[in-house]
Short mmCIF file of C-alpha atoms and ligand atoms in Angstrom, two decimals:
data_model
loop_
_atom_site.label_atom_id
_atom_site.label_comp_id
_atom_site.label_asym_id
_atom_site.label_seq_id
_atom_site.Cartn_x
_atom_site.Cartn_y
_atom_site.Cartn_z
CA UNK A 1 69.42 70.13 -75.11
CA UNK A 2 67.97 66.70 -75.17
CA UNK A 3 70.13 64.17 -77.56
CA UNK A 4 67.52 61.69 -79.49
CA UNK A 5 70.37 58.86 -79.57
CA UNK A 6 69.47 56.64 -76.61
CA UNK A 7 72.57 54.70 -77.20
CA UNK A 8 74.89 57.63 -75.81
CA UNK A 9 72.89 57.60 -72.95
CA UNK A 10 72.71 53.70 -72.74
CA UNK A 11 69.44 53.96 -70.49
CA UNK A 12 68.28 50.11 -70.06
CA UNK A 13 64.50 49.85 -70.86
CA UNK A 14 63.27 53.06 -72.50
CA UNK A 15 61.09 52.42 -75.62
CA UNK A 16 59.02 50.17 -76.91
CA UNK A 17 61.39 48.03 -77.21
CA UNK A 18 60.04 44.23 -77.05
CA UNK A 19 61.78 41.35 -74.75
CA UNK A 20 62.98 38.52 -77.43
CA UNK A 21 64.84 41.93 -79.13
CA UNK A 22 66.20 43.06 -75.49
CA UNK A 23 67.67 40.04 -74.95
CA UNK A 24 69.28 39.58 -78.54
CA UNK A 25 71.17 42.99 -77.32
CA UNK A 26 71.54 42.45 -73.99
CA UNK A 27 74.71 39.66 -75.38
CA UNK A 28 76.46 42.64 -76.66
CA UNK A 29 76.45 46.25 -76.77
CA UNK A 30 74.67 48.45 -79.00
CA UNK A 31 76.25 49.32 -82.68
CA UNK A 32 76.99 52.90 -82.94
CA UNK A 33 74.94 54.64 -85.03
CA UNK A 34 72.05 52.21 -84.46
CA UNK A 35 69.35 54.92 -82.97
CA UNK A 36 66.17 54.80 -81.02
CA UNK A 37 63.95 57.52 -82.28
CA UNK A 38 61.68 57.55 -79.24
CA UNK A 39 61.36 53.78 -79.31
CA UNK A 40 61.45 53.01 -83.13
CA UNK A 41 61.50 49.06 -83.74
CA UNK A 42 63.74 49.65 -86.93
CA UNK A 43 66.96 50.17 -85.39
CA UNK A 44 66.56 47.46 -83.31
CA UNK A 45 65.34 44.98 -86.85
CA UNK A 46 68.24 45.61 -88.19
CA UNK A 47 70.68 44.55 -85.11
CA UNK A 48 68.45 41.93 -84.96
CA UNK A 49 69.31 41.45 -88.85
CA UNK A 50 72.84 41.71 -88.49
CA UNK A 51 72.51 39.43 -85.65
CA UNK A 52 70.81 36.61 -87.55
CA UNK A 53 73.55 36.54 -90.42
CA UNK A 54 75.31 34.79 -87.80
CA UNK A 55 72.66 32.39 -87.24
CA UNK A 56 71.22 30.51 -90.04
CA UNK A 57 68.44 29.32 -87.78
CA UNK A 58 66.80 32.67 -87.25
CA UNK A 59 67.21 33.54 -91.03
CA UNK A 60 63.59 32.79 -92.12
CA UNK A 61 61.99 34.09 -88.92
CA UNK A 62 63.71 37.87 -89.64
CA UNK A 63 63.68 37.77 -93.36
CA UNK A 64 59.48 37.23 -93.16
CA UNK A 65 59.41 40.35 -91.04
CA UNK A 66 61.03 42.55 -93.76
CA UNK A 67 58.44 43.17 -95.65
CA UNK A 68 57.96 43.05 -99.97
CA UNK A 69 60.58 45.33 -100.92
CA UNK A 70 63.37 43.21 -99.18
CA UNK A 71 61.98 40.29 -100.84
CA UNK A 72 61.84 41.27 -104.54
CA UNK A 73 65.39 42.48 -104.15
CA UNK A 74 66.97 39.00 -102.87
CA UNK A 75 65.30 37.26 -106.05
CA UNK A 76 66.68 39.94 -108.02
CA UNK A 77 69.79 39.50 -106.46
CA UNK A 78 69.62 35.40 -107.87
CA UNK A 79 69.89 36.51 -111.50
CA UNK A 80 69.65 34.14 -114.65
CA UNK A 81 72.01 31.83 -114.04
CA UNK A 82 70.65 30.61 -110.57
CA UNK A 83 67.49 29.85 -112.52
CA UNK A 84 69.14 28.42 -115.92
CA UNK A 85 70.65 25.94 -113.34
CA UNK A 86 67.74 25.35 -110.99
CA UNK A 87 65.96 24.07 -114.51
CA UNK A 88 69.30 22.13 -115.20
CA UNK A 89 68.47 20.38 -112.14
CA UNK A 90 64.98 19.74 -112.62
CA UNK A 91 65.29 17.95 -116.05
CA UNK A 92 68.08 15.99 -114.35
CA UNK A 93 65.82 15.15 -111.82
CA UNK A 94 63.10 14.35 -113.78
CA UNK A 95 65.33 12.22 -115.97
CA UNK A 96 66.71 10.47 -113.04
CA UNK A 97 62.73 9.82 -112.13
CA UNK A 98 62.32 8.18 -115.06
CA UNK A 99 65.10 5.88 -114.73
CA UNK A 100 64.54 5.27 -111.71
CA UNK A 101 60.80 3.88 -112.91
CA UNK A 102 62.13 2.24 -116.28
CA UNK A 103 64.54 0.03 -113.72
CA UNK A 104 61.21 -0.74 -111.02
CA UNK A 105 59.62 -1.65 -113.85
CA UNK A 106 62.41 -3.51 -115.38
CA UNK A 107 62.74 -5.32 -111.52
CA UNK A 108 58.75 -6.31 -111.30
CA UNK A 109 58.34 -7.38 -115.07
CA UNK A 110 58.39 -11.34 -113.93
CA UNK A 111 56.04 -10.58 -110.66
CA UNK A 112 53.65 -8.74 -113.07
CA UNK A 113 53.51 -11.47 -115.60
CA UNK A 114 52.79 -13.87 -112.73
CA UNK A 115 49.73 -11.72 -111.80
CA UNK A 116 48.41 -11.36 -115.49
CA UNK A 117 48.76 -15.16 -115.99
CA UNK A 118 47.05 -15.43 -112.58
CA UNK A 119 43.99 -13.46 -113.41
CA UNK A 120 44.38 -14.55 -117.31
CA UNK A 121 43.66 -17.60 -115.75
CA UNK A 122 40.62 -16.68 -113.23
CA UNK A 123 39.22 -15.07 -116.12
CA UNK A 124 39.89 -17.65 -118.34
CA UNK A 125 36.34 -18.28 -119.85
CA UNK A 126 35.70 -14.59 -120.15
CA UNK A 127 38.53 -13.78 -121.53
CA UNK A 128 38.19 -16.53 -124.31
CA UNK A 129 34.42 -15.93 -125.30
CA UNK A 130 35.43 -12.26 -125.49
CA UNK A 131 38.07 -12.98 -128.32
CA UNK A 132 35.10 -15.68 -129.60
CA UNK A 133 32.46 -12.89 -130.29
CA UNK A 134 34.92 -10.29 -131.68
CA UNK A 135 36.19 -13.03 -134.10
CA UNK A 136 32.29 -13.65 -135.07
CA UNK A 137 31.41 -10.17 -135.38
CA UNK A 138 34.26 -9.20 -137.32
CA UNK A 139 33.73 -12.32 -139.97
CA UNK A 140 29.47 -11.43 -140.16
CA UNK A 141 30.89 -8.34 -140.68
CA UNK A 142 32.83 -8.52 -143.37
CA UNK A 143 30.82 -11.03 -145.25
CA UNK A 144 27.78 -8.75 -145.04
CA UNK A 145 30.14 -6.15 -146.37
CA UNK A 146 31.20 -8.02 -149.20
CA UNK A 147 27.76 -9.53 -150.41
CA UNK A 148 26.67 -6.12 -150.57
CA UNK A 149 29.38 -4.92 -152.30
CA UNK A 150 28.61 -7.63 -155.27
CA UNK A 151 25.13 -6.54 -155.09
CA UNK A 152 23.41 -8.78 -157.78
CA UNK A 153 26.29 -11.76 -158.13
CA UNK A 154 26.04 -11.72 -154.08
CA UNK A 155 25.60 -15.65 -152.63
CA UNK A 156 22.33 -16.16 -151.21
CA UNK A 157 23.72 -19.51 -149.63
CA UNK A 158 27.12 -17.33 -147.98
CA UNK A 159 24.07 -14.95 -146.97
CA UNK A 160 21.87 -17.33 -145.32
CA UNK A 161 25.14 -18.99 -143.51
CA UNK A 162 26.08 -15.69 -141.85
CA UNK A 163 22.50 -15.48 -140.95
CA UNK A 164 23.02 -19.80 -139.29
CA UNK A 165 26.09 -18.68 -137.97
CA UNK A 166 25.00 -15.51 -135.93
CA UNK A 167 21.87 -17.20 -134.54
CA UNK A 168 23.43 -19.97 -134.01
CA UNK A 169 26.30 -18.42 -131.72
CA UNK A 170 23.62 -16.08 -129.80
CA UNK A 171 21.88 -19.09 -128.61
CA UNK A 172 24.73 -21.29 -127.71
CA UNK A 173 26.03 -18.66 -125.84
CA UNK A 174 22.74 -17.78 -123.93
CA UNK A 175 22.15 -21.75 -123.32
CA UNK A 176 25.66 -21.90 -122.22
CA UNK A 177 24.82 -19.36 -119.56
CA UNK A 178 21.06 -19.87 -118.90
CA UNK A 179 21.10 -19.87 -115.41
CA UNK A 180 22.03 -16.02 -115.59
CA UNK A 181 18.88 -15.05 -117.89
CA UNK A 182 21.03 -12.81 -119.87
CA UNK A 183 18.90 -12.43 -122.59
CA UNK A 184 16.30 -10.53 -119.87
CA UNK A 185 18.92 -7.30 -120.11
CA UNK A 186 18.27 -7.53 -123.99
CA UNK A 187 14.59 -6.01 -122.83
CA UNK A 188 15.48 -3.92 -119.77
CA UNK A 189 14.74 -6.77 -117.58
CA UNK A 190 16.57 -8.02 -114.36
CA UNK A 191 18.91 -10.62 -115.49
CA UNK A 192 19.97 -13.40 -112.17
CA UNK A 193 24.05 -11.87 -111.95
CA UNK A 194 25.08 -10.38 -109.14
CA UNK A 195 24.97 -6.69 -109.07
CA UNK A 196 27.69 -5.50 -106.66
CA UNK A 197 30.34 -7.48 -108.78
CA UNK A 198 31.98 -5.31 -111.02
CA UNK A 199 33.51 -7.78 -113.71
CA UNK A 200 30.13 -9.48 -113.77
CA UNK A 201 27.97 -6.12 -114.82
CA UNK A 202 30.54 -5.55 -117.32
CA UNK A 203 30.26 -9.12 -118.77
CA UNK A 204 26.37 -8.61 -118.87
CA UNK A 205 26.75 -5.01 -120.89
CA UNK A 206 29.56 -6.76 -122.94
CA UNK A 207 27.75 -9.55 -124.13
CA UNK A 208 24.51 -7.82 -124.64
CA UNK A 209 25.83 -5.30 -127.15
CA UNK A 210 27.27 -7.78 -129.06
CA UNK A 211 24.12 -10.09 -129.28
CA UNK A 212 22.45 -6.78 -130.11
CA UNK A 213 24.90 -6.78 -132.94
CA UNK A 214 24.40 -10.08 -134.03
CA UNK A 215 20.19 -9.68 -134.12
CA UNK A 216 20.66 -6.50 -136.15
CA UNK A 217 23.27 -8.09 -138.41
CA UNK A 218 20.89 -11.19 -139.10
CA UNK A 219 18.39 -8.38 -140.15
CA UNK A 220 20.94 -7.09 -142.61
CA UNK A 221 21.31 -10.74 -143.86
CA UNK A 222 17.48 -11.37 -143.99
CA UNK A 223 17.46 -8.21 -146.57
CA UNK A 224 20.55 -9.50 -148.83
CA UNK A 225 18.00 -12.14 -148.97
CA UNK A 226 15.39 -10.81 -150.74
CA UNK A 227 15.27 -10.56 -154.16
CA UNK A 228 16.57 -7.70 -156.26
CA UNK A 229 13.11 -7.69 -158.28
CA UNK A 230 11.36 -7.17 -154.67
CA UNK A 231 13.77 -5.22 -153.92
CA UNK A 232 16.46 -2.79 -155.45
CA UNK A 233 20.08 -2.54 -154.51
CA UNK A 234 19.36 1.60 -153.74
CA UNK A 235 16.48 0.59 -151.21
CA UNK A 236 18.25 -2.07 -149.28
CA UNK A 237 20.96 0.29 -149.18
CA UNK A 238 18.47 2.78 -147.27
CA UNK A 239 17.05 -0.52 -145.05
CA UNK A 240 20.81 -1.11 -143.96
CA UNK A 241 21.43 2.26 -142.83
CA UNK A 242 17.95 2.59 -141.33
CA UNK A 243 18.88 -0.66 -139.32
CA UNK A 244 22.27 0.17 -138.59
CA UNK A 245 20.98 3.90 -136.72
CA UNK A 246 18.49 1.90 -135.18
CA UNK A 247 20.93 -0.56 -133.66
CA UNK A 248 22.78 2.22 -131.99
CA UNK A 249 20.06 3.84 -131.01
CA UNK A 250 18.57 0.98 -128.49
CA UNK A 251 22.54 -0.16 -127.67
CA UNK A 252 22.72 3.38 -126.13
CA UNK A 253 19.47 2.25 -123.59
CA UNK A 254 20.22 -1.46 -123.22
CA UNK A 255 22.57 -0.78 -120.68
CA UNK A 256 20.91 2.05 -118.32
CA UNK A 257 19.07 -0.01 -116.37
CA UNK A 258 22.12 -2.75 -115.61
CA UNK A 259 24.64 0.49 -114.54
CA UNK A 260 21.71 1.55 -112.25
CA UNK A 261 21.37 -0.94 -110.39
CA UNK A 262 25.12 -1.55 -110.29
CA UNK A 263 25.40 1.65 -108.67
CA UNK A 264 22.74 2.00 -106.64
CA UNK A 265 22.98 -1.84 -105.55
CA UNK A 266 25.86 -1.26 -102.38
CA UNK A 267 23.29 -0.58 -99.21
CA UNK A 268 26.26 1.05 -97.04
CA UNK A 269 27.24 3.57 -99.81
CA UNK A 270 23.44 4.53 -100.80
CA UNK A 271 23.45 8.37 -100.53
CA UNK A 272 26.76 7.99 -102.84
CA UNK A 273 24.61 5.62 -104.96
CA UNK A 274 21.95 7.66 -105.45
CA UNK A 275 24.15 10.40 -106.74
CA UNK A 276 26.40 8.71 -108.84
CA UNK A 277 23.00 7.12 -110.54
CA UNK A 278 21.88 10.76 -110.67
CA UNK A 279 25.33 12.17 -112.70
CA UNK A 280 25.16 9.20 -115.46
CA UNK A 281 21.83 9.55 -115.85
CA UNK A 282 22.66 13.76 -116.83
CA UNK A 283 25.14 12.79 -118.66
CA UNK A 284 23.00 9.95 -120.19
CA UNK A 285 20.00 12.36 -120.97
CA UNK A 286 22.65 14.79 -122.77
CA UNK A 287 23.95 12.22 -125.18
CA UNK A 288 19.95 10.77 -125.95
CA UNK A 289 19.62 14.24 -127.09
CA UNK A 290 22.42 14.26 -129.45
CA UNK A 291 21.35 10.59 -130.82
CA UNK A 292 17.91 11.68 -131.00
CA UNK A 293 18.83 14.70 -133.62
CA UNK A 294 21.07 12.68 -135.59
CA UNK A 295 18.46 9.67 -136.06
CA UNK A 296 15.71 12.39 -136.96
CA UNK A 297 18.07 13.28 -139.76
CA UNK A 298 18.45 9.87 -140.91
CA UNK A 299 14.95 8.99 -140.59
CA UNK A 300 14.21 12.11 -143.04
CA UNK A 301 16.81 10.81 -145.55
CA UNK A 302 15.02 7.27 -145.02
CA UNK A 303 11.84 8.67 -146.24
CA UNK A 304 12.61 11.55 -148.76
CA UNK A 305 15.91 9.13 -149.68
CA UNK A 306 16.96 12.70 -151.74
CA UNK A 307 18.86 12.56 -155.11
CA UNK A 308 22.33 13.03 -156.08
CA UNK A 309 21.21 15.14 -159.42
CA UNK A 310 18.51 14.91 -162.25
CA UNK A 311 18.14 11.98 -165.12
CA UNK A 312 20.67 12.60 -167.82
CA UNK A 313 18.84 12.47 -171.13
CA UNK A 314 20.42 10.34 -174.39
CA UNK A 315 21.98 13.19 -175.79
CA UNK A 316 24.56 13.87 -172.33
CA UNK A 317 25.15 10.12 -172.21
CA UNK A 318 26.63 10.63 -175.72
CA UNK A 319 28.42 13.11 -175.17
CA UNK A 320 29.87 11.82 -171.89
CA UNK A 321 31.08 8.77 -174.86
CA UNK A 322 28.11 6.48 -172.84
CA UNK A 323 31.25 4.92 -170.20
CA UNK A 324 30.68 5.29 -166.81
CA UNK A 325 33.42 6.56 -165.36
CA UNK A 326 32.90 4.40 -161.93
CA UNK A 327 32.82 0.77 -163.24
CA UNK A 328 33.85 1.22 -166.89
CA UNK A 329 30.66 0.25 -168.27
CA UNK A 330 27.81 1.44 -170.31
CA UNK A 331 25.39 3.79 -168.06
CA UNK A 332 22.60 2.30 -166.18
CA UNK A 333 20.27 4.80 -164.88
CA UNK A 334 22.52 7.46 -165.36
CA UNK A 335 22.70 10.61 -163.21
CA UNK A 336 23.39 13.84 -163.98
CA UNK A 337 25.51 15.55 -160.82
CA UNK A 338 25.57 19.63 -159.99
CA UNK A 339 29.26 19.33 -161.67
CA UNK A 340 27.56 18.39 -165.25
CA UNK A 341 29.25 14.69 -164.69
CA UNK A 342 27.25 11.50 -165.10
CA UNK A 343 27.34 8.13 -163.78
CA UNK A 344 25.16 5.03 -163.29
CA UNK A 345 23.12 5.67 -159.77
CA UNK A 346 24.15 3.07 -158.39
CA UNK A 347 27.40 3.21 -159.08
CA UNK A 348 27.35 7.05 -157.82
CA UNK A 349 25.13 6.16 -154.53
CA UNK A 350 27.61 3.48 -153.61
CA UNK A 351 30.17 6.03 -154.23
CA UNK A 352 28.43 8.90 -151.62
CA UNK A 353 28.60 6.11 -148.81
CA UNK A 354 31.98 7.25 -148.59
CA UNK A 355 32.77 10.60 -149.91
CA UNK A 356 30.96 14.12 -150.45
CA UNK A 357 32.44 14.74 -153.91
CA UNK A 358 32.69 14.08 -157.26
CA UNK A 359 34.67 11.41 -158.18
CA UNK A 360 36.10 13.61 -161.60
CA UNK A 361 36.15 17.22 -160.37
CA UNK A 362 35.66 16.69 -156.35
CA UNK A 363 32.99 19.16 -156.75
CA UNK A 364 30.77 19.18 -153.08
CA UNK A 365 27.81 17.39 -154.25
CA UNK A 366 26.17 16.43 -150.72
CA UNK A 367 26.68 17.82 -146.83
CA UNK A 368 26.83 14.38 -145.29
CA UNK A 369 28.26 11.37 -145.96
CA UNK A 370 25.56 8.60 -145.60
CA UNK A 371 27.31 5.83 -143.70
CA UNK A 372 25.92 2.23 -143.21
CA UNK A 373 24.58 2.02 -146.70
CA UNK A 374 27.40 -0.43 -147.22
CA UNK A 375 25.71 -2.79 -144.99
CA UNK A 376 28.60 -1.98 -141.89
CA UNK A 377 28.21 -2.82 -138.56
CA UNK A 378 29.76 -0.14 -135.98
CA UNK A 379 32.80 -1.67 -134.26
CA UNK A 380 31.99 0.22 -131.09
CA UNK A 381 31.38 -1.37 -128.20
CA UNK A 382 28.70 0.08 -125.76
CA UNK A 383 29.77 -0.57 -122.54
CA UNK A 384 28.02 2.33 -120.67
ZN1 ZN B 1 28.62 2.77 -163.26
ZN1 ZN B 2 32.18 16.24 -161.28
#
């Protein structure tokens, strides 16, 4: 009878026995018990296994050819504590990172300032008519904020010297800078800057937007002007929004055509260009559409200009002791809200430029608040 252990035979070569494992047995003899069931590679893995305990080199090689199961049980093997202190590590690590960075940053804090005073420097003018125009804008502003807020005991003369001032700045700064035609980008025309310099297509979008700003805000001025008979305090309230949407509506276009032809200006990137010109004008197209449904809404309120509640007759004035409860006087034009309060309506229509309820019960009178009535000028700057 045939014996299926090879090894009590020792015959050299029989099985299918490949050369790299031959030669890891042919350093020493076979283990006992380790069979070769007509040439089966799995006694001869797991010499090779015991064999590679001894050399940390040929760890990885033997441990990929042992398939899933043998895998799952050495990270079982790890247990919790292995990875409670791998984690211990990493936050220590990570820690360590971060000091590492607070102390580079610590080290290059006096070669950094030299670079910002450097380019504060180079940029000097910029910089400095930058912080010029945001001072202006904030102080038209405000002053057109207030003026309105006084509504009848407003200054004509502080009105009509926001109204110098603003002109006045837009075209200093445009003779300033006349060789540049910047006012051309004001109508979507090519103004003489260069094109393929970054920092100079900004300063073209920058100081468009804010002359934009400053035209729109002499507008505002030009209607504190006019005279309450001519005019009442609810309508101009209605103009300033009006003008206000339609300020942000053209900012949004002014600066389409200067990004184009930033973009698609560089000749040896013109494919890229082309497609980069392509994405913002998507992405333009999708935010035109969301403009476009919000103006249409303020456009309707521009015409209808809708009503807070109904006339409140003699008798509800009396009984609401004839006080308005807003500025503590006797009611003029008084309107009855949903919520059975009353107030004067302009004293209630100033009060819905800011908040959807009733001042008394915060009752929900309307759905949306209708900014810019206050004669405000959005802060935002437009840069793309
Ligand atoms: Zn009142
Ligand atoms: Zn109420």
């Amino acid at each position: 009878m045939q014996s299926n252990c090879n090894h009590l035979r020792n015959t050299p070569g029989s099985g299918d026995v490949s050369s790299s494992t031959q030669s890891a047995h042919a350093a020493r003899p076979p283990r006992e018990g380790a069979c070769h069931h007509n040439g089966d590679v799995h006694i001869q893995l797991s010499a090779a296994l015991g064999d590679a305990g001894d050399h940390p080199s040929s760890r990885h090689r033997t441990s990929t050819s042992q398939g899933p199961s043998q895998g799952h049980s050495h990270n079982e093997a790890r247990g919790p504590e292995d990875s409670s202190l791998d984690s211990e590590e990493h936050s220590g690590s990570s820690i360590s990172e971060l000091r590492y960075l607070f102390q580079w940053l610590h080290k290059s804090l006096p070669y950094i300032l030299i670079l910002c005073v450097k380019l504060t420097m180079q940029h000097l003018i910029g910089i400095s008519l930058g912080i010029g125009l945001l001072t202006t804008f904030m102080y038209a502003n405000k002053s057109i904020v207030n003026q309105v807020f006084l509504r009848e005991r407003c200054s004509k003369l502080q009105c009509a010297w926001v109204l110098i001032f603003l002109t006045g700045s837009s075209l200093l700064l445009y003779y300033t800078f006349r060789s540049q035609s910047l006012y051309y980008s004001l109508i979507f025309l090519k103004p003489a800057v260069d094109f393929s310099n970054f920092w100079k297509v900004l300063w073209t979008v920058g100081i468009t937007d804010f002359i934009l700003k400053f035209l729109f805000m002499g507008f505002k001025c030009f209607i504190l002007l006019v005279p309450s008979c001519m005019m009442s305090f609810k309508s101009k309230g209605y103009w300033y929004m009006l003008l206000e949407e339609c300020c942000q509506y053209y900012r949004t276009f002014v600066p389409i055509p200067i990004w184009f032809r930033f973009l698609m200006g560089s000749v040896e990137l013109e494919r890229l260009g082309v497609l980069l010109a392509l994405f913002y004008f998507i992405l333009k197209l999708l935010s035109f559409s969301e403009h476009l449904r919000h103006f249409r809404q303020v456009l309707r309120i521009f015409c209808t200009r809708p009503r807070y509640g109904v006339s409140a007759s003699k008798k509800q004035c009396s009984e609401a002791e004839d006080i308005c409860s807003i500025c503590q006087a006797e009611f003029q034009q008084p309107i009855l809200l949903l919520c059975q309060h009353i107030f004067c309506e302009e004293c209630i229509s100033l009060w819905f430029t800011r908040e959807k309820t009733c001042p008394l019960c915060r009752t929900v009178i309307v759905d949306h608040i209708n900014k810019w009535k206050d004669g405000a000028t959005s802060m935002h700057l437009q840069i793309y």
